[in-house]
Coordinates of C-alpha atoms and ligand atoms in Angstrom, one line a residue:
X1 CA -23.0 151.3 53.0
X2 CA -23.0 150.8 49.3
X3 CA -20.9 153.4 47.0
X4 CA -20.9 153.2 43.7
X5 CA -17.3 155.4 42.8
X6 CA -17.8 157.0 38.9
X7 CA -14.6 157.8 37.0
X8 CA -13.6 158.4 33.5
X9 CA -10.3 156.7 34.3
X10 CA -8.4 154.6 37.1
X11 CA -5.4 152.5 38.0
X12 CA -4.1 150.0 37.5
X13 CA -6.0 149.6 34.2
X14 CA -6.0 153.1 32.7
X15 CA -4.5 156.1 34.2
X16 CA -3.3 160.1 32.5
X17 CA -3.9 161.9 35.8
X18 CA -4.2 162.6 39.7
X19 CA -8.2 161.0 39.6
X20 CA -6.6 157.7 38.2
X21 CA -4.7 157.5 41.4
X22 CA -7.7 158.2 43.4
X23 CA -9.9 156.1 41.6
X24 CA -7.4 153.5 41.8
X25 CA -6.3 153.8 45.7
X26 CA -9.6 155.5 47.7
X27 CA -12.0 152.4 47.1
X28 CA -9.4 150.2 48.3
X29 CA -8.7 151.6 51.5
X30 CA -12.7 152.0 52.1
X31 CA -13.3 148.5 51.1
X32 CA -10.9 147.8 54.4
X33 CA -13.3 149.6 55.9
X34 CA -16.0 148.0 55.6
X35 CA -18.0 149.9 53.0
X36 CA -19.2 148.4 49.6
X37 CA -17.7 150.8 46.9
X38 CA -17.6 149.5 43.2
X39 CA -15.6 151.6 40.5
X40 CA -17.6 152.0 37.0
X41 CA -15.3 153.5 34.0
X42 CA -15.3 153.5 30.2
X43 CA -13.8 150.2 28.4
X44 CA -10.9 152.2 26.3
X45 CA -9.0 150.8 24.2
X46 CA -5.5 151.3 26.3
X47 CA -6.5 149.7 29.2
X48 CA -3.3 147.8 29.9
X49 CA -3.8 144.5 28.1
X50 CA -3.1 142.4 31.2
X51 CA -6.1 143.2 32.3
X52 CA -8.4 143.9 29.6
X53 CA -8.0 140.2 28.0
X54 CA -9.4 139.2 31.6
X55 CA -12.2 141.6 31.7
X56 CA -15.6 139.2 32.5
X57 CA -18.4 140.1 30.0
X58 CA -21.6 140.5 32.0
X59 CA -24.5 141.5 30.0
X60 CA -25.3 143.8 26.9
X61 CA -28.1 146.2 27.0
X62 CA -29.1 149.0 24.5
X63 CA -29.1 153.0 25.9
X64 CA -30.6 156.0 25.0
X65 CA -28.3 158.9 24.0
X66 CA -30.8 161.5 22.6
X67 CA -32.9 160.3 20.1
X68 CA -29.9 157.5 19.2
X69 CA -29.9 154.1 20.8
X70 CA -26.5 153.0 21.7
X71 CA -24.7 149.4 22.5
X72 CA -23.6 149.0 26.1
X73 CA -21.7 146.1 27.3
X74 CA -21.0 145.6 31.1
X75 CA -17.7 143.8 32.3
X76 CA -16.2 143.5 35.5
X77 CA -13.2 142.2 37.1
X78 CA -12.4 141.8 40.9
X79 CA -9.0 143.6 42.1
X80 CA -7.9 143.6 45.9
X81 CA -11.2 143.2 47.1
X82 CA -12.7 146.1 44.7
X83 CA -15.3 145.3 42.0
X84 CA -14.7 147.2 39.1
X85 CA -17.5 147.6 36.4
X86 CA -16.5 148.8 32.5
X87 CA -18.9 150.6 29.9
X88 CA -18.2 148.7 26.5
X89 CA -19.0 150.9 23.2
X90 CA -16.8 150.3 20.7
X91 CA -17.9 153.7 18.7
X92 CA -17.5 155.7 21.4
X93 CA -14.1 154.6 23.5
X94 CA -12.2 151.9 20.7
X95 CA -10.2 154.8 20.6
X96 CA -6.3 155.7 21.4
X97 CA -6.5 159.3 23.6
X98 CA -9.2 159.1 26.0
X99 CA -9.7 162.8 25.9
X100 CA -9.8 165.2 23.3
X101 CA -12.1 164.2 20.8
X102 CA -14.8 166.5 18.8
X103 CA -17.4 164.2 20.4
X104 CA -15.9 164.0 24.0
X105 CA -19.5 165.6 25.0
X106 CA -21.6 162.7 23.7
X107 CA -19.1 160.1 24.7
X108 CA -19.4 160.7 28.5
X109 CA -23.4 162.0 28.0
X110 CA -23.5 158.0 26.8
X111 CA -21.5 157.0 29.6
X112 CA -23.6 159.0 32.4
X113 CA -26.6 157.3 31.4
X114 CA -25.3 154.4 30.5
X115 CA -24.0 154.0 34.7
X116 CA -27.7 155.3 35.6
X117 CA -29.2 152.5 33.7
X118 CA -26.0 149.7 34.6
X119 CA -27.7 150.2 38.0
X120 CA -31.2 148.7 37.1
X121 CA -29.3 146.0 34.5
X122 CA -27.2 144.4 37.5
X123 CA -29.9 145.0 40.3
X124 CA -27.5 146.8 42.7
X125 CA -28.8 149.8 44.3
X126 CA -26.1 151.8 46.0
X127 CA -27.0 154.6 48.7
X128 CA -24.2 156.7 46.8
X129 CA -23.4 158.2 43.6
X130 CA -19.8 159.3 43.7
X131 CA -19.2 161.0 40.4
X132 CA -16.0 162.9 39.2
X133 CA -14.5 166.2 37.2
X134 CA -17.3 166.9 34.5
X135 CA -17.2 163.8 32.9
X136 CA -19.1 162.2 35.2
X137 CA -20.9 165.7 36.0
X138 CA -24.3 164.9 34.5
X139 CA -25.0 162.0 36.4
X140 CA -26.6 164.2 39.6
X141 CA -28.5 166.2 37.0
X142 CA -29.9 162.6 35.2
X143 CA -30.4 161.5 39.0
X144 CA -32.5 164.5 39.8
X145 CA -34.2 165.2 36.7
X146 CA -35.2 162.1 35.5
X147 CA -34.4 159.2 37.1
X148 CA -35.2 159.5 41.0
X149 CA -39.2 159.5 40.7
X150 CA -38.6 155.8 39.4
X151 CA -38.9 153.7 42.7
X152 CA -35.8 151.3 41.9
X153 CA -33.4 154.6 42.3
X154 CA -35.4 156.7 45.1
X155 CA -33.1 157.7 47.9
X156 CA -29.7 157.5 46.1
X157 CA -27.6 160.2 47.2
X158 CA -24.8 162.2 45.0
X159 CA -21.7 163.5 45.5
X160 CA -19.9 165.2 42.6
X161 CA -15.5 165.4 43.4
X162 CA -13.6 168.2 41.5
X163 CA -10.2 167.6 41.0
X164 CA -9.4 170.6 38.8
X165 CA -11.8 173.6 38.2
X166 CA -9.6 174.0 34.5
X167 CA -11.5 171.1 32.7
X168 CA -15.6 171.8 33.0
X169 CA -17.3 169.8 29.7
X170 CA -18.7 173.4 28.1
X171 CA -20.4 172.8 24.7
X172 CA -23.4 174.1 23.1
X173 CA -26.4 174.1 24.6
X174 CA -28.3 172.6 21.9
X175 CA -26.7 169.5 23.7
X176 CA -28.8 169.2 26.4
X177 CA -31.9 168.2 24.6
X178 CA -29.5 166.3 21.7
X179 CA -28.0 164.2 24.0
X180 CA -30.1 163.9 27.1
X181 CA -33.3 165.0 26.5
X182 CA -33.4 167.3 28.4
X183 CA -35.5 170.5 28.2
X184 CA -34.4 173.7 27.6
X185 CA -35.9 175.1 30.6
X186 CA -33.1 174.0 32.7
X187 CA -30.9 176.1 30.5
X188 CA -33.1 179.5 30.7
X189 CA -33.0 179.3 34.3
X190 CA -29.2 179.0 34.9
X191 CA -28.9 175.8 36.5
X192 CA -26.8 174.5 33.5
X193 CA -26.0 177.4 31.6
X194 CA -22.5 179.4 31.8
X195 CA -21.9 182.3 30.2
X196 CA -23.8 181.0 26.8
X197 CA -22.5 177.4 27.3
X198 CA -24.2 174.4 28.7
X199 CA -21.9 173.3 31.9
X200 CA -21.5 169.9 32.3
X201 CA -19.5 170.9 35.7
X202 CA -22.2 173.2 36.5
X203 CA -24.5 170.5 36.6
X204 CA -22.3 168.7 38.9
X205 CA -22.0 171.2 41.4
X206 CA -25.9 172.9 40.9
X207 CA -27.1 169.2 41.1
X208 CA -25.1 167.0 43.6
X209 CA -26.3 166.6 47.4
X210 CA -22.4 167.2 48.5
X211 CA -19.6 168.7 46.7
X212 CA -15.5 168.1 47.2
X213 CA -12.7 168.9 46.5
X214 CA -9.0 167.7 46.6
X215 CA -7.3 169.8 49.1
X216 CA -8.6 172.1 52.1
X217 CA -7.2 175.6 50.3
X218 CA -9.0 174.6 47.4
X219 CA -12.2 174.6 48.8
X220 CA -11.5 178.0 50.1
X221 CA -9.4 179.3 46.6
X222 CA -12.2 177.8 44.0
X223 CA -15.0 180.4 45.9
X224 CA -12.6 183.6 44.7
X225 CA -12.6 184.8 41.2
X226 CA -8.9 184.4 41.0
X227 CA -9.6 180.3 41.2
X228 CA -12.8 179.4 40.4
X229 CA -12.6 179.5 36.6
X230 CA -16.3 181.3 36.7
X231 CA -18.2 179.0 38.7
X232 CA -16.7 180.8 42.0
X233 CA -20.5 182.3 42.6
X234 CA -21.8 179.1 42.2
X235 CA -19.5 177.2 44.7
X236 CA -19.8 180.5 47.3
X237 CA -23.5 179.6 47.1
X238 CA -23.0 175.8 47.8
X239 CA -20.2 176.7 50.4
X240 CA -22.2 174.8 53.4
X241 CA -21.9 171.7 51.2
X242 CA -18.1 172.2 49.9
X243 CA -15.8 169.9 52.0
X244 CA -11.9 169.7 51.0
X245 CA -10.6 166.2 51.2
X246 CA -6.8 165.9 50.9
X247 CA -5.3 162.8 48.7
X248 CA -3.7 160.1 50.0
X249 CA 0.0 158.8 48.2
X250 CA 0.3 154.5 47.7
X251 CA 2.3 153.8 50.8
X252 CA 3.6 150.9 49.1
X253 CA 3.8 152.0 45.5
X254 CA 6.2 154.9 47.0
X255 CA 8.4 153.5 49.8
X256 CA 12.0 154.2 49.6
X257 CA 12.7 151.1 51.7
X258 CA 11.4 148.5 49.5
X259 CA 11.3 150.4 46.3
X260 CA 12.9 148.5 43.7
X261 CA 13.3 151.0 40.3
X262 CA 15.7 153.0 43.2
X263 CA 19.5 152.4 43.5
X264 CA 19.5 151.8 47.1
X265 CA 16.6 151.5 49.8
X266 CA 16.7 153.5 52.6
X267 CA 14.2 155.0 55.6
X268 CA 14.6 157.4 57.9
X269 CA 16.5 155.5 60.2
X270 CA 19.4 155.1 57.4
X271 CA 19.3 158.7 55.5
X272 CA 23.5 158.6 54.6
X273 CA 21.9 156.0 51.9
X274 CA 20.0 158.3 49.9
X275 CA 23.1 159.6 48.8
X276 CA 24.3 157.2 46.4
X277 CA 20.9 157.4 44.8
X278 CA 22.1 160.7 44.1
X279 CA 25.3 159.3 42.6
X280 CA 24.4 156.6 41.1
X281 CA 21.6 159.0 39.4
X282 CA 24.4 161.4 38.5
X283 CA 26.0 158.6 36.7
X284 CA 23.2 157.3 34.8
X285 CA 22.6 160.8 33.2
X286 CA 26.5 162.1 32.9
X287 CA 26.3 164.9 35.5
X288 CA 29.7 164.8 37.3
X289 CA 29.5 162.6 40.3
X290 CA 29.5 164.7 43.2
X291 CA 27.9 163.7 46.5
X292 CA 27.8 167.1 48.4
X293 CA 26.4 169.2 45.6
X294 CA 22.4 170.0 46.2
X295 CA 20.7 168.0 43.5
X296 CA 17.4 169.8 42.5
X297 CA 14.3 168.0 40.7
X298 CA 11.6 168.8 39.2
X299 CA 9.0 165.8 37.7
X300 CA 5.7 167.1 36.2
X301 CA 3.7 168.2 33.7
X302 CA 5.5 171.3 31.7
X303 CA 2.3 173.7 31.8
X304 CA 2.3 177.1 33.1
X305 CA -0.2 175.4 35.7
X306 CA 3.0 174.0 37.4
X307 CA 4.9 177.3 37.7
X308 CA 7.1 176.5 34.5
X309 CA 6.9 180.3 34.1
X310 CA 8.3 181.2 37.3
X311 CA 11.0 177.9 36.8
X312 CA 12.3 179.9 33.1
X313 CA 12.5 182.9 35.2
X314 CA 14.9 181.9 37.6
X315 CA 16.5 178.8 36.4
X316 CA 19.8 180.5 34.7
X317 CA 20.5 182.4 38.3
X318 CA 20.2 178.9 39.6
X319 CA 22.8 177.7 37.0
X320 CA 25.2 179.8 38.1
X321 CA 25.9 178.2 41.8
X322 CA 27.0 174.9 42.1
X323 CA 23.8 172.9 41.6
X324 CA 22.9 170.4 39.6
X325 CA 19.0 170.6 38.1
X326 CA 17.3 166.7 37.0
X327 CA 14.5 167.2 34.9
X328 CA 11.7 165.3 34.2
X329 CA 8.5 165.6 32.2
X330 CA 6.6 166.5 28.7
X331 CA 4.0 169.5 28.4
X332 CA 4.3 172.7 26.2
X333 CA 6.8 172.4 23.2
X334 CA 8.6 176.0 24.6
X335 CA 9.2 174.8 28.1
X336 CA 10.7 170.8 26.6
X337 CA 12.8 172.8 23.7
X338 CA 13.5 175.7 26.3
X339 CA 14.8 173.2 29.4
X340 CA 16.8 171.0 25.9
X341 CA 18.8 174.2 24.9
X342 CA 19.4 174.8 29.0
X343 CA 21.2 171.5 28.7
X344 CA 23.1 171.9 25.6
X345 CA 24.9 174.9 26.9
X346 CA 25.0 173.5 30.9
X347 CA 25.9 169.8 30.2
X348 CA 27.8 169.8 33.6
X349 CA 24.4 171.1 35.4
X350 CA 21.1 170.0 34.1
X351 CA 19.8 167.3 33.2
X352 CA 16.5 167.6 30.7
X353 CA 14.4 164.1 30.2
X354 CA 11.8 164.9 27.9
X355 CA 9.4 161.7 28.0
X356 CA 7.3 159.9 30.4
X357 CA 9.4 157.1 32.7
X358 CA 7.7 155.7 35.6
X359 CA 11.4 154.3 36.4
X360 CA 12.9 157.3 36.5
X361 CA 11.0 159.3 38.6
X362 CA 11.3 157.2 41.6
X363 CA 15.1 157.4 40.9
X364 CA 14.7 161.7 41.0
X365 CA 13.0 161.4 44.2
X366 CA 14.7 159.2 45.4
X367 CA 18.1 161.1 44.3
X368 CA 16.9 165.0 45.0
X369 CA 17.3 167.3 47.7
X370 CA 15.2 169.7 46.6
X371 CA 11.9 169.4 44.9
X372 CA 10.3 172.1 43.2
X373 CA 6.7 172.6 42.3
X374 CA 6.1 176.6 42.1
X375 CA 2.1 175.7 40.9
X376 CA 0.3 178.9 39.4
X377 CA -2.7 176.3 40.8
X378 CA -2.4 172.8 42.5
X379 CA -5.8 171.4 43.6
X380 CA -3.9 168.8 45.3
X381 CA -0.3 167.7 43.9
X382 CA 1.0 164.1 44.4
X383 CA 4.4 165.1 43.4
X384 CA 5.0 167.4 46.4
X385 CA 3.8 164.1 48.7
X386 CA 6.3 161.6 46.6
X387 CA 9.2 164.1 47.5
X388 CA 8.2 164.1 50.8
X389 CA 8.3 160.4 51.3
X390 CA 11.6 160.1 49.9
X391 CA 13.1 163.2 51.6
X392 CA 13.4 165.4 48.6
X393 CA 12.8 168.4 50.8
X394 CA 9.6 170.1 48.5
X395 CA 9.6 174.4 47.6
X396 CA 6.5 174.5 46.9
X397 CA 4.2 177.7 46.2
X398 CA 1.5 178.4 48.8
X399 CA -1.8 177.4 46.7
X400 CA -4.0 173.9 46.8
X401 CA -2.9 171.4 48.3
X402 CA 0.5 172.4 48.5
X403 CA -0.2 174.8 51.1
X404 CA -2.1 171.7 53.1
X405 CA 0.7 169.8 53.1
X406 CA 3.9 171.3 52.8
X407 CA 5.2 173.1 56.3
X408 CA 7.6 176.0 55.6
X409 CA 10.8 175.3 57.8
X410 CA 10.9 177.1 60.9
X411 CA 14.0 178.7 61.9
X412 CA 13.3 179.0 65.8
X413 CA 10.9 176.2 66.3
X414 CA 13.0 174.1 63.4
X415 CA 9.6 173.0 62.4
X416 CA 8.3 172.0 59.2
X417 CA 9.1 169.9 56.6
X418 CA 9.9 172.0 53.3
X419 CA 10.1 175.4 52.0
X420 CA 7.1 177.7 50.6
X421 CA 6.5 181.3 49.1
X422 CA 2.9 183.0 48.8
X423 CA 3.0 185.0 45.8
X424 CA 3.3 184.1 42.2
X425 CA 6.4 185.9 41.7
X426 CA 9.6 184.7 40.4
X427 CA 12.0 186.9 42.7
X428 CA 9.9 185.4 45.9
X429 CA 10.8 181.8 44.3
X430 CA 14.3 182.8 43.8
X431 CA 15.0 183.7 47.4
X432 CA 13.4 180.9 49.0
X433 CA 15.5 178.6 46.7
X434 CA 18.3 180.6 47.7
X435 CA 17.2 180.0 51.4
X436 CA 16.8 176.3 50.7
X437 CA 20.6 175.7 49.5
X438 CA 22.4 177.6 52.6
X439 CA 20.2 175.5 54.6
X440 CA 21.6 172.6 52.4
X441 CA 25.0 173.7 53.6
X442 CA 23.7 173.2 57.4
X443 CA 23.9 169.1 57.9
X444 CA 22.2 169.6 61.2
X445 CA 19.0 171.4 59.9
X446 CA 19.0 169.4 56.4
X447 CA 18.7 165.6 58.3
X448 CA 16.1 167.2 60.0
X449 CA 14.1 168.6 58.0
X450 CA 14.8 165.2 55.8
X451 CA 13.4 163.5 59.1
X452 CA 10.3 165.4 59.4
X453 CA 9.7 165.5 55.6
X454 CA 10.0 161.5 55.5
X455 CA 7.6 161.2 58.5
X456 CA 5.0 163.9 57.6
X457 CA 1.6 161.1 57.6
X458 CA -0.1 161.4 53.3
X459 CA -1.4 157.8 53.7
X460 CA -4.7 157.1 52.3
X461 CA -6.1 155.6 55.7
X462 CA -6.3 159.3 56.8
X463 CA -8.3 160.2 53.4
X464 CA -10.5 157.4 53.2
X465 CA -11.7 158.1 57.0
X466 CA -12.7 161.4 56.1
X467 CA -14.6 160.2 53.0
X468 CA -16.2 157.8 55.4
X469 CA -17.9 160.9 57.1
X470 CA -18.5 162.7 54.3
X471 CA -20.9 159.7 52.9
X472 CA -21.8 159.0 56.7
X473 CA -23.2 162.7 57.2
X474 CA -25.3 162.1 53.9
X475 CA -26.6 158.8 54.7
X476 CA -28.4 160.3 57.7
Ligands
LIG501 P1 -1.0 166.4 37.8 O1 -1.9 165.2 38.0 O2 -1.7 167.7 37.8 O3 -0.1 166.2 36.6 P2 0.2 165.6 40.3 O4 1.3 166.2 41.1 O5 -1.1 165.5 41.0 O6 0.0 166.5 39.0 O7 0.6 164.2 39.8 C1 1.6 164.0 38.9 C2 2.1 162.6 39.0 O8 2.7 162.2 37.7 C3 3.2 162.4 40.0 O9 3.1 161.1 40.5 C4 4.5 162.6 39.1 O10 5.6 161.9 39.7 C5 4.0 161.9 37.8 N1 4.7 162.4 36.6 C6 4.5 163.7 36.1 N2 5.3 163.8 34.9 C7 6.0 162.6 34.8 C8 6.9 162.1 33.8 N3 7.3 162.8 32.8 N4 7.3 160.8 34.0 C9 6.9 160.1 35.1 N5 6.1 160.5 36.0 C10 5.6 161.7 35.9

């Protein structure tokens, strides 16, 4: 089966977000087994220049973007058994952001039909179209509209991935016939339109043979009003074609036995060692070296998407007991200059790292107890799985993906492998914390929950198999 995998970013060449990693990892794993899935993404700028000096040029071709005719290059390069293919235009992606530009809408309008036509250009016909988030959303649309009655694409099936409902690709819908062409019937009856916008996302979802999303609960959260950022009507009337599809975490990128930005490896046959990653942490950032007090972390985004709200609200109470909080992250000026003052008056407790560091996260996960990640929304959350891999015991609010993979701790059974609270609500947080640090106290019911955390299975294999179906039950 041939799958061609459509993303506006991926690793190891270009990465800002939680589709990188899956862009980067899922073709891999279904490579191994035995399907034919090629990658296509945008030639930026950033891609890490280890790789872009070694990029292969292919052929150039011109594409229509509206009534403008556009350059498009085609490289590719070859990595662990994955062919990955790159749109070159330097006008449209020479640039340093990837996202965020006035013209974001015409760059990735160039880019969808740019992969349409790559198709015809390199005379590789997959079975599959698997596009994701909305800049990639038109492609299905293209597909159906205008490309399928052309014999060289008949019979490709699409598949459009949602990895958060927040980012949809709304602009004006004098777009639609400026930079595709297309009529504006297509806006009059709904199919595209959204609440006087044109919908790239909408198009995704009205247009695609199969939708997905990253996490089981999110399925079932996007169809409510609460979630579905105004396309929950939509997905309620695609619902028989809505799967959820949990990610997967790099089983060697993240394995505290062999990782080597940690202090010291462990697994969970030699827990005691994750404790000098806690004091050799403590070192490193001056918090008083002390091996028995509950180290809590936090590595993420500072949005209110990722609870930061609910983490203000409780986070001097916390500072009261004898904790110690590790921060990591950049987001929202209030939250960085917020968490900076918390630190300037609780040297002895908190830690705040305002920046981006790779190095240093593995060293929080490695180092924490407790993780925390009270999401407002969390379609799927890799922090949550890094934590558990390491035996940072996650809190975690009940919503996404967290909810899929985090098990509350059961007292009786002694079950689970973290802590959870349903509601949005900073007193519910508070308590559950509270509950997390007697438990701390408990030795017994810590190393095992650290056992069961460490041992909870969020390899890819188990996504990629599912994924496997998913194009399987469309093939037929
Ligand atoms: P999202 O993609 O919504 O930001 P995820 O939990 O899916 O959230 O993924 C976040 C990833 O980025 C995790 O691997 C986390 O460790 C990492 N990360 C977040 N902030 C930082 C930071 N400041 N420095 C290093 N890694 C970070």
């Amino acid at each position: 089966m041939k799958v061609l995998f459509v993303a506006s970013e991926s690793d190891p060449f270009i990465k800002t977000g939680g589709l990188g990693d899956v862009a980067g990892a899922l073709p891999k794993y279904l490579n191994k087994m035995g399907l034919d899935v090629r990658v296509v993404i945008p030639k930026y700028k950033n891609i890490k220049p280890e790789f872009r000096d070694k990029l292969n040029f292919i052929k150039w071709f011109m594409v229509p973007v509206g009534w403008r005719n556009q350059y498009c290059g085609i490289f590719d390069y070859e990595i662990e058994g994955v062919k990955y293919y790159f749109i070159d235009n330097e006008q449209y992606f020479l640039r340093d952001a990837l996202y965020g530009h006035f013209d974001d809408g015409e760059r990735f309008a160039y880019f969808d039909r740019a992969v349409l036509n790559m198709l015809k250009e390199i005379d590789w016909k997959p079975d599959i179209i698997h596009c994701n988030d909305w800049q990639t959303a038109m492609i299905p649309v293209l597909y159906k509209l205008q490309y399928q009655q052309d014999p060289f694409y008949h019979n490709i099936k699409t598949i459009y991935s949602i990895h958060n409902m927040l980012f949809q690709g709304n602009y004006n819908p004098e777009v639609l016939e400026d930079l595709f062409g297309l009529s504006d019937e297509n806006y009059r009856n709904g199919a595209l339109e959204l609440y006087g916008a044109a919908s790239f996302m909408k198009g995704g979802i009205s247009f695609s043979d199969k939708v997905s999303t990253v996490s089981n609960t999110y399925a079932l959260e996007i169809q409510t009003s609460q979630y579905g950022e105004k396309l929950e009507g939509l997905l309620r009337s695609r619902n028989q074609d809505l799967v959820g599809i949990i990610n997967g975490i790099d089983y060697k990128a993240y394995d505290p036995e062999k990782d080597e930005l940690i202090y010291k490896n462990y697994g969970s046959d030699s827990i005691d060692d994750k404790k000098e990653n806690k004091t050799s942490l403590q070192k490193d950032l001056g918090l008083p070296i002390k091996a028995d007090t509950p180290m809590i972390g936090l590595v993420s985004r500072l949005t209110s998407q990722k609870g930061m709200d609910l983490i203000t609200y409780i986070i001097d109470r916390v500072l009261q007991q004898d904790v110690q909080i590790v921060i990591l992250g950049t987001g929202d000026r209030a939250y960085e200059e917020y968490f900076k003052y918390l630190e300037a008056r609780h040297r002895n407790k908190i830690s705040a790292n305002i920046k981006f560091d790779d190095s240093l996260a593995h060293k929080i996960y490695a180092a924490s107890d407790i993780f925390l990640m009270p999401s407002l929304f969390e379609p799927c959350g890799l922090g949550q799985l890094i934590a558990l891999r390491y035996g940072a015991i996650p809190l975690v609010r009940e919503t996404g993906g967290l909810k899929d993979t985090v098990r509350p701790y059961n007292h009786y059974t002694g079950a689970g492998n973290g802590f959870s609270f349903s509601n949005y609500n900073g007193d519910e947080f508070l308590s559950v914390l509270q509950m997390a640090l007697n438990y701390y106290r408990d030795k017994e019911v810590w190393n095992s929950l650290i056992l069961q955390a460490m041992t909870s299975d969020n390899s890819w294999e188990k996504s990629a198999n599912s994924y496997k179906e998913l194009y399987s039950a469309l093939k037929k």
